[in-house]
């Protein structure tokens, strides 16, 4: 199953397509970005469900938590 989510990032909005790779591990691919080009987020992110938070392949913890929150509530 794949689903799209739009999240607020630094200076714009990013739409990611999320899919489950295996339990607790998800991949997110950037579909579109509306904002300043220098603020464009990562094209591809691996999300890993931790005990109390989400970790992943980017240092942007706000983006990881926004995507993770979506997975927890709507995926």
XYZ file of N, CA, C and O in Angstrom:
300
model
N 0.834 -1.178 0.000
C 0.000 0.000 0.000
C 0.881 1.245 0.000
O 1.862 1.313 0.718
N 0.535 2.195 -0.817
C 1.233 3.477 -0.896
C 0.217 4.578 -0.664
O -0.928 4.459 -1.077
N 0.663 5.631 -0.015
C -0.218 6.766 0.203
C 0.609 8.046 0.208
O 1.797 8.021 0.518
N -0.018 9.143 -0.159
C 0.662 10.436 -0.207
C 0.291 11.279 1.002
O -0.835 11.226 1.484
N 1.262 12.060 1.468
C 1.047 12.972 2.582
C 1.780 14.273 2.272
O 2.872 14.265 1.713
N 1.142 15.383 2.606
C 1.771 16.693 2.449
C 2.101 17.225 3.830
O 1.250 17.249 4.716
N 3.368 17.604 4.013
C 3.834 18.098 5.307
C 4.520 19.448 5.127
O 5.063 19.757 4.066
N 4.471 20.233 6.182
C 5.123 21.529 6.185
C 6.611 21.327 6.475
O 6.975 20.607 7.399
N 7.441 21.939 5.644
C 8.885 21.916 5.863
C 9.372 23.352 5.924
O 8.597 24.277 5.673
N 10.635 23.545 6.248
C 11.228 24.859 6.493
C 10.471 26.035 5.884
O 9.888 26.831 6.591
N 10.468 26.161 4.590
C 9.831 27.303 3.926
C 8.877 26.864 2.830
O 8.806 27.492 1.781
N 8.147 25.795 3.071
C 7.238 25.350 2.031
C 6.464 24.099 2.420
O 6.381 23.730 3.590
N 5.920 23.438 1.407
C 5.149 22.210 1.583
C 5.754 21.116 0.713
O 6.065 21.350 -0.457
N 5.897 19.933 1.297
C 6.448 18.797 0.573
C 5.427 17.669 0.576
O 4.821 17.377 1.606
N 5.246 17.039 -0.566
C 4.366 15.884 -0.668
C 5.239 14.650 -0.864
O 6.054 14.597 -1.788
N 5.067 13.698 0.045
C 5.825 12.447 -0.007
C 4.876 11.286 -0.238
O 3.755 11.285 0.262
N 5.337 10.288 -0.981
C 4.613 9.033 -1.145
C 5.270 8.032 -0.187
O 6.459 7.774 -0.282
N 4.463 7.489 0.726
C 4.979 6.591 1.751
C 4.504 5.171 1.485
O 3.349 4.947 1.119
N 5.406 4.228 1.713
C 5.033 2.823 1.628
C 5.779 2.053 2.713
O 6.862 2.444 3.126
N 5.174 0.976 3.174
C 5.813 0.142 4.185
C 6.746 -0.841 3.487
O 6.337 -1.548 2.570
N 8.009 -0.860 3.914
C 8.964 -1.828 3.374
C 8.861 -3.144 4.142
O 8.863 -4.212 3.572
N 8.787 -3.018 5.460
C 8.543 -4.142 6.365
C 8.099 -3.543 7.691
O 8.209 -2.334 7.881
N 7.567 -4.333 8.603
C 7.047 -3.755 9.845
C 8.063 -2.845 10.550
O 9.206 -3.239 10.793
N 7.645 -1.609 10.809
C 8.495 -0.641 11.497
C 9.431 0.135 10.600
O 10.111 1.052 11.051
N 9.494 -0.205 9.320
C 10.381 0.487 8.377
C 9.573 0.909 7.156
O 8.911 0.087 6.514
N 9.641 2.195 6.870
C 8.875 2.785 5.767
C 9.805 3.587 4.878
O 10.841 4.080 5.324
N 9.423 3.745 3.637
C 10.175 4.617 2.730
C 9.263 5.740 2.263
O 8.059 5.540 2.088
N 9.852 6.908 2.127
C 9.120 8.088 1.675
C 9.888 8.712 0.517
O 11.090 8.960 0.632
N 9.184 8.935 -0.591
C 9.798 9.554 -1.773
C 9.098 10.868 -2.057
O 7.875 10.937 -2.109
N 9.915 11.896 -2.246
C 9.391 13.229 -2.524
C 8.689 13.236 -3.881
O 9.271 12.859 -4.896
N 7.434 13.658 -3.903
C 6.652 13.747 -5.133
C 6.627 15.169 -5.663
O 6.680 15.382 -6.872
N 6.520 16.137 -4.740
C 6.521 17.546 -5.151
C 6.936 18.411 -3.977
O 6.821 18.004 -2.816
N 7.415 19.602 -4.302
C 7.821 20.558 -3.278
C 7.452 21.952 -3.740
O 7.766 22.342 -4.863
N 6.771 22.680 -2.879
C 6.422 24.069 -3.145
C 7.138 24.926 -2.118
O 6.792 24.905 -0.935
N 8.139 25.634 -2.554
C 8.925 26.471 -1.657
C 10.211 26.908 -2.315
O 10.417 26.701 -3.519
N 11.088 27.496 -1.526
C 12.363 27.970 -2.047
C 13.246 26.780 -2.406
O 13.385 25.842 -1.611
N 13.857 26.819 -3.586
C 14.683 25.692 -4.030
C 15.799 25.320 -3.043
O 16.108 24.149 -2.881
N 16.368 26.298 -2.365
C 17.450 26.006 -1.425
C 16.943 25.306 -0.156
O 17.726 24.798 0.634
N 15.630 25.280 0.034
C 15.032 24.631 1.201
C 14.457 23.254 0.880
O 13.797 22.640 1.720
N 14.702 22.771 -0.324
C 14.120 21.496 -0.755
C 14.588 20.360 0.157
O 15.781 20.199 0.406
N 13.644 19.561 0.672
C 14.003 18.452 1.558
C 14.550 17.252 0.782
O 14.565 17.244 -0.447
N 14.936 16.229 1.504
C 15.499 15.014 0.910
C 14.528 14.377 -0.077
O 13.319 14.358 0.151
N 15.063 13.861 -1.160
C 14.256 13.191 -2.187
C 13.702 11.858 -1.704
O 12.584 11.491 -2.030
N 14.501 11.133 -0.944
C 14.122 9.814 -0.480
C 14.529 9.665 0.988
O 15.649 10.009 1.361
N 13.613 9.159 1.810
C 13.869 9.009 3.234
C 13.436 7.619 3.667
O 12.370 7.144 3.282
N 14.279 6.980 4.465
C 13.898 5.741 5.123
C 13.505 6.096 6.541
O 14.270 6.732 7.265
N 12.292 5.722 6.940
C 11.777 5.987 8.285
C 11.839 4.707 9.102
O 11.401 3.651 8.633
N 12.362 4.813 10.326
C 12.461 3.662 11.211
C 11.757 3.997 12.517
O 12.080 4.998 13.159
N 10.817 3.155 12.898
C 10.050 3.370 14.124
C 10.908 2.982 15.314
O 11.313 1.846 15.457
N 11.191 3.962 16.176
C 11.922 3.703 17.402
C 10.951 3.517 18.552
O 9.735 3.518 18.373
N 11.473 3.384 19.750
C 10.628 3.193 20.920
C 9.801 4.437 21.197
O 8.603 4.361 21.438
N 10.426 5.609 21.152
C 9.718 6.846 21.486
C 9.683 7.870 20.366
O 9.047 8.912 20.489
N 10.402 7.619 19.307
C 10.436 8.596 18.216
C 10.792 7.889 16.921
O 11.057 6.699 16.896
N 10.795 8.665 15.866
C 11.157 8.167 14.542
C 12.583 8.585 14.231
O 13.012 9.687 14.557
N 13.327 7.706 13.581
C 14.651 8.030 13.083
C 14.639 7.749 11.592
O 13.699 7.151 11.073
N 15.691 8.171 10.916
C 15.708 7.924 9.490
C 16.965 8.413 8.819
O 17.946 8.768 9.482
N 16.888 8.470 7.520
C 18.056 8.778 6.702
C 18.211 10.267 6.411
O 18.811 10.632 5.410
N 17.669 11.114 7.289
C 17.857 12.557 7.169
C 18.040 13.135 8.565
O 17.598 12.543 9.551
N 18.705 14.263 8.660
C 18.923 14.912 9.954
C 17.764 15.813 10.349
O 17.769 16.366 11.449
N 16.779 15.974 9.492
C 15.647 16.856 9.757
C 14.640 16.141 10.662
O 13.716 15.478 10.190
N 14.808 16.296 11.968
C 13.961 15.574 12.918
C 12.501 16.015 12.834
O 11.592 15.203 13.059
N 12.249 17.279 12.507
C 10.857 17.739 12.374
C 10.159 17.033 11.216
O 9.005 16.635 11.330
N 10.861 16.880 10.104
C 10.298 16.176 8.951
C 10.074 14.703 9.285
O 9.014 14.142 8.985
N 11.041 14.066 9.936
C 10.887 12.665 10.326
C 9.676 12.481 11.236
O 8.886 11.552 11.053
N 9.529 13.364 12.200
C 8.407 13.242 13.126
C 7.069 13.514 12.445
O 6.075 12.852 12.745
N 7.036 14.460 11.511
C 5.790 14.739 10.781
C 5.385 13.537 9.935
O 4.214 13.132 9.936
N 6.337 12.938 9.231
C 6.037 11.760 8.421
C 5.669 10.580 9.318
O 4.726 9.840 9.039
N 6.399 10.422 10.413
C 6.124 9.342 11.346
C 4.745 9.477 11.982
O 4.027 8.480 12.154
N 4.382 10.681 12.333
C 3.054 10.926 12.926
C 1.958 10.524 11.937
O 0.952 9.929 12.321
N 2.164 10.846 10.669
C 1.204 10.442 9.650
C 1.082 8.926 9.590
O -0.017 8.383 9.547
N 2.228 8.244 9.596
C 2.203 6.770 9.537
C 1.430 6.209 10.724
O 0.610 5.305 10.572
N 1.675 6.754 11.916
C 1.016 6.239 13.120
C -0.496 6.460 13.110
O -1.238 5.632 13.614
N -0.941 7.568 12.562
C -2.363 7.893 12.664
C -3.182 7.558 11.431
O -4.369 7.268 11.551
N -2.583 7.607 10.256
C -3.373 7.495 9.026
C -2.960 6.387 8.068
O -3.626 6.181 7.074
N -1.852 5.722 8.326
C -1.365 4.748 7.351
C -1.947 3.384 7.634
O -1.971 2.871 8.669
